mmCIF file of C-alpha atoms and ligand atoms in Angstrom:
data_model
loop_
_atom_site.group_PDB
_atom_site.id
_atom_site.type_symbol
_atom_site.label_atom_id
_atom_site.label_comp_id
_atom_site.label_asym_id
_atom_site.label_seq_id
_atom_site.Cartn_x
_atom_site.Cartn_y
_atom_site.Cartn_z
ATOM 1 C CA UNK A 151 46.245 210.908 -105.484
ATOM 2 C CA UNK A 152 47.795 214.183 -106.559
ATOM 3 C CA UNK A 153 45.353 216.974 -107.235
ATOM 4 C CA UNK A 154 46.960 217.636 -110.596
ATOM 5 C CA UNK A 155 46.122 214.191 -111.902
ATOM 6 C CA UNK A 156 42.450 215.084 -111.772
ATOM 7 C CA UNK A 157 42.693 218.576 -113.157
ATOM 8 C CA UNK A 158 41.278 219.243 -116.576
ATOM 9 C CA UNK A 159 42.946 221.754 -118.835
ATOM 10 C CA UNK A 160 41.985 223.433 -122.098
ATOM 11 C CA UNK A 161 44.970 224.344 -124.296
ATOM 12 C CA UNK A 162 44.481 226.927 -127.048
ATOM 13 C CA UNK A 163 47.541 227.320 -129.265
ATOM 14 C CA UNK A 164 47.779 227.704 -133.037
ATOM 15 C CA UNK A 165 51.468 226.858 -133.417
ATOM 16 C CA UNK A 166 51.507 223.062 -134.034
ATOM 17 C CA UNK A 167 55.005 222.618 -132.601
ATOM 18 C CA UNK A 168 54.048 224.429 -129.385
ATOM 19 C CA UNK A 169 50.742 222.598 -129.184
ATOM 20 C CA UNK A 170 52.484 219.241 -129.444
ATOM 21 C CA UNK A 171 55.008 220.294 -126.815
ATOM 22 C CA UNK A 172 52.296 221.422 -124.385
ATOM 23 C CA UNK A 173 50.381 218.176 -124.967
ATOM 24 C CA UNK A 174 53.527 216.141 -124.265
ATOM 25 C CA UNK A 175 54.234 218.106 -121.087
ATOM 26 C CA UNK A 176 50.663 217.774 -119.851
ATOM 27 C CA UNK A 177 50.875 214.025 -120.479
ATOM 28 C CA UNK A 178 54.047 213.887 -118.417
ATOM 29 C CA UNK A 179 52.241 215.818 -115.660
ATOM 30 C CA UNK A 180 49.320 213.390 -115.779
ATOM 31 C CA UNK A 181 46.777 216.045 -116.663
ATOM 32 C CA UNK A 182 43.613 215.559 -118.616
ATOM 33 C CA UNK A 183 43.435 218.083 -121.436
ATOM 34 C CA UNK A 184 41.597 219.131 -124.558
ATOM 35 C CA UNK A 185 43.361 221.187 -127.187
ATOM 36 C CA UNK A 186 42.416 223.427 -130.050
ATOM 37 C CA UNK A 187 44.186 225.843 -132.367
ATOM 38 C CA UNK A 188 41.201 228.179 -132.764
ATOM 39 C CA UNK A 189 39.625 230.769 -130.480
ATOM 40 C CA UNK A 190 36.128 230.101 -131.822
ATOM 41 C CA UNK A 191 36.537 226.418 -131.034
ATOM 42 C CA UNK A 192 37.845 227.203 -127.553
ATOM 43 C CA UNK A 193 34.675 229.151 -126.795
ATOM 44 C CA UNK A 194 32.500 226.383 -128.219
ATOM 45 C CA UNK A 195 34.275 223.689 -126.166
ATOM 46 C CA UNK A 196 33.997 225.854 -123.040
ATOM 47 C CA UNK A 197 30.252 226.023 -123.436
ATOM 48 C CA UNK A 198 30.032 222.218 -123.312
ATOM 49 C CA UNK A 199 32.752 221.237 -120.851
ATOM 50 C CA UNK A 200 34.221 222.826 -117.760
ATOM 51 C CA UNK A 201 37.925 223.189 -117.095
ATOM 52 C CA UNK A 202 40.125 223.910 -114.111
ATOM 53 C CA UNK A 203 42.566 225.897 -116.207
ATOM 54 C CA UNK A 204 42.709 227.404 -119.685
ATOM 55 C CA UNK A 205 46.161 227.855 -121.234
ATOM 56 C CA UNK A 206 45.570 230.469 -123.873
ATOM 57 C CA UNK A 207 47.823 231.697 -126.661
ATOM 58 C CA UNK A 208 47.312 235.387 -127.434
ATOM 59 C CA UNK A 209 47.905 235.510 -131.166
ATOM 60 C CA UNK A 210 45.420 233.207 -132.838
ATOM 61 C CA UNK A 211 43.812 233.279 -136.264
ATOM 62 C CA UNK A 212 40.246 234.595 -136.053
ATOM 63 C CA UNK A 213 39.185 235.366 -132.484
ATOM 64 C CA UNK A 214 42.383 236.197 -130.577
ATOM 65 C CA UNK A 215 43.320 235.173 -127.048
ATOM 66 C CA UNK A 216 42.387 238.509 -125.484
ATOM 67 C CA UNK A 217 38.866 238.199 -126.886
ATOM 68 C CA UNK A 218 38.583 234.564 -125.791
ATOM 69 C CA UNK A 219 39.614 235.561 -122.243
ATOM 70 C CA UNK A 220 37.198 238.477 -122.179
ATOM 71 C CA UNK A 221 34.349 236.261 -123.380
ATOM 72 C CA UNK A 222 35.073 233.491 -120.846
ATOM 73 C CA UNK A 223 35.362 236.002 -117.981
ATOM 74 C CA UNK A 224 32.078 237.665 -118.907
ATOM 75 C CA UNK A 225 30.152 234.391 -118.992
ATOM 76 C CA UNK A 226 28.643 233.211 -115.679
ATOM 77 C CA UNK A 227 29.545 229.555 -116.251
ATOM 78 C CA UNK A 228 33.206 230.204 -117.094
ATOM 79 C CA UNK A 229 34.101 233.388 -115.219
ATOM 80 C CA UNK A 230 35.739 231.490 -112.350
ATOM 81 C CA UNK A 231 37.893 229.342 -114.637
ATOM 82 C CA UNK A 232 41.529 230.367 -114.346
ATOM 83 C CA UNK A 233 42.995 231.628 -117.594
ATOM 84 C CA UNK A 234 46.731 231.632 -118.131
ATOM 85 C CA UNK A 235 48.188 233.466 -121.124
ATOM 86 C CA UNK A 236 50.783 231.650 -123.194
ATOM 87 C CA UNK A 237 52.886 234.526 -124.372
ATOM 88 C CA UNK A 238 56.138 235.155 -126.151
ATOM 89 C CA UNK A 239 56.086 238.724 -124.932
ATOM 90 C CA UNK A 240 57.567 238.571 -121.457
ATOM 91 C CA UNK A 241 58.016 242.296 -121.243
ATOM 92 C CA UNK A 242 57.807 244.792 -118.450
ATOM 93 C CA UNK A 243 54.223 245.931 -118.014
ATOM 94 C CA UNK A 244 52.747 242.641 -119.193
ATOM 95 C CA UNK A 245 51.661 241.653 -115.715
ATOM 96 C CA UNK A 246 49.412 244.720 -115.460
ATOM 97 C CA UNK A 247 48.130 244.252 -118.991
ATOM 98 C CA UNK A 248 47.204 240.607 -118.402
ATOM 99 C CA UNK A 249 45.552 241.394 -115.063
ATOM 100 C CA UNK A 250 43.553 244.144 -116.687
ATOM 101 C CA UNK A 251 42.478 241.823 -119.489
ATOM 102 C CA UNK A 252 41.145 239.270 -117.007
ATOM 103 C CA UNK A 253 43.958 236.726 -117.028
ATOM 104 C CA UNK A 254 44.960 234.943 -113.825
ATOM 105 C CA UNK A 255 48.561 234.564 -114.909
ATOM 106 C CA UNK A 256 50.897 233.971 -117.798
ATOM 107 C CA UNK A 257 53.566 231.568 -118.936
ATOM 108 C CA UNK A 258 56.289 232.958 -121.186
ATOM 109 C CA UNK A 259 57.291 230.922 -124.220
ATOM 110 C CA UNK A 260 59.603 229.188 -124.866
ATOM 111 C CA UNK A 261 59.139 226.961 -121.804
ATOM 112 C CA UNK A 262 61.217 224.241 -120.202
ATOM 113 C CA UNK A 263 59.423 221.153 -118.924
ATOM 114 C CA UNK A 264 60.164 222.048 -115.310
ATOM 115 C CA UNK A 265 59.013 225.682 -115.619
ATOM 116 C CA UNK A 266 55.862 224.719 -117.452
ATOM 117 C CA UNK A 267 54.762 221.961 -115.082
ATOM 118 C CA UNK A 268 55.599 224.031 -112.009
ATOM 119 C CA UNK A 269 53.616 226.948 -113.386
ATOM 120 C CA UNK A 270 50.590 224.769 -114.228
ATOM 121 C CA UNK A 271 50.680 223.102 -110.803
ATOM 122 C CA UNK A 272 51.080 226.468 -109.088
ATOM 123 C CA UNK A 273 48.155 228.034 -110.894
ATOM 124 C CA UNK A 274 45.947 225.033 -110.163
ATOM 125 C CA UNK A 275 46.819 225.199 -106.466
ATOM 126 C CA UNK A 276 46.510 228.961 -106.416
ATOM 127 C CA UNK A 277 50.058 229.322 -105.157
ATOM 128 C CA UNK A 278 51.348 231.531 -107.941
ATOM 129 C CA UNK A 279 48.587 233.975 -108.656
ATOM 130 C CA UNK A 280 49.582 236.845 -110.894
HETATM 131 MN MN1 MN B 59 49.822 231.989 -131.790
#
């Protein structure tokens, strides 16, 4: 059995089109996932369930992605969960910013199926750390 088929992923994305796309891609990859469009809800879900990976949009209504990441990384039960930023801002300097903010990596939107699944698999295996 592939490791990825057992991995559990939390997807936090407020854009419904992106959220549906990520859900479709994770289905293709055989991943188990939970999704939400709200930062508050992401934190609530994370208190009840554990995940191998959190795919986290930065711009969210209410609590934003940076705050969600900071909160998860400062909590003993979630600090080892890998957090990958879903960002439209693939700019120079982002790598340092995301590292500093506690992220383990980032995926730039828009994504292709191949890029997305390879990135998710890589982060789960620890082969493409930021
Ligand atoms: Mn957003």
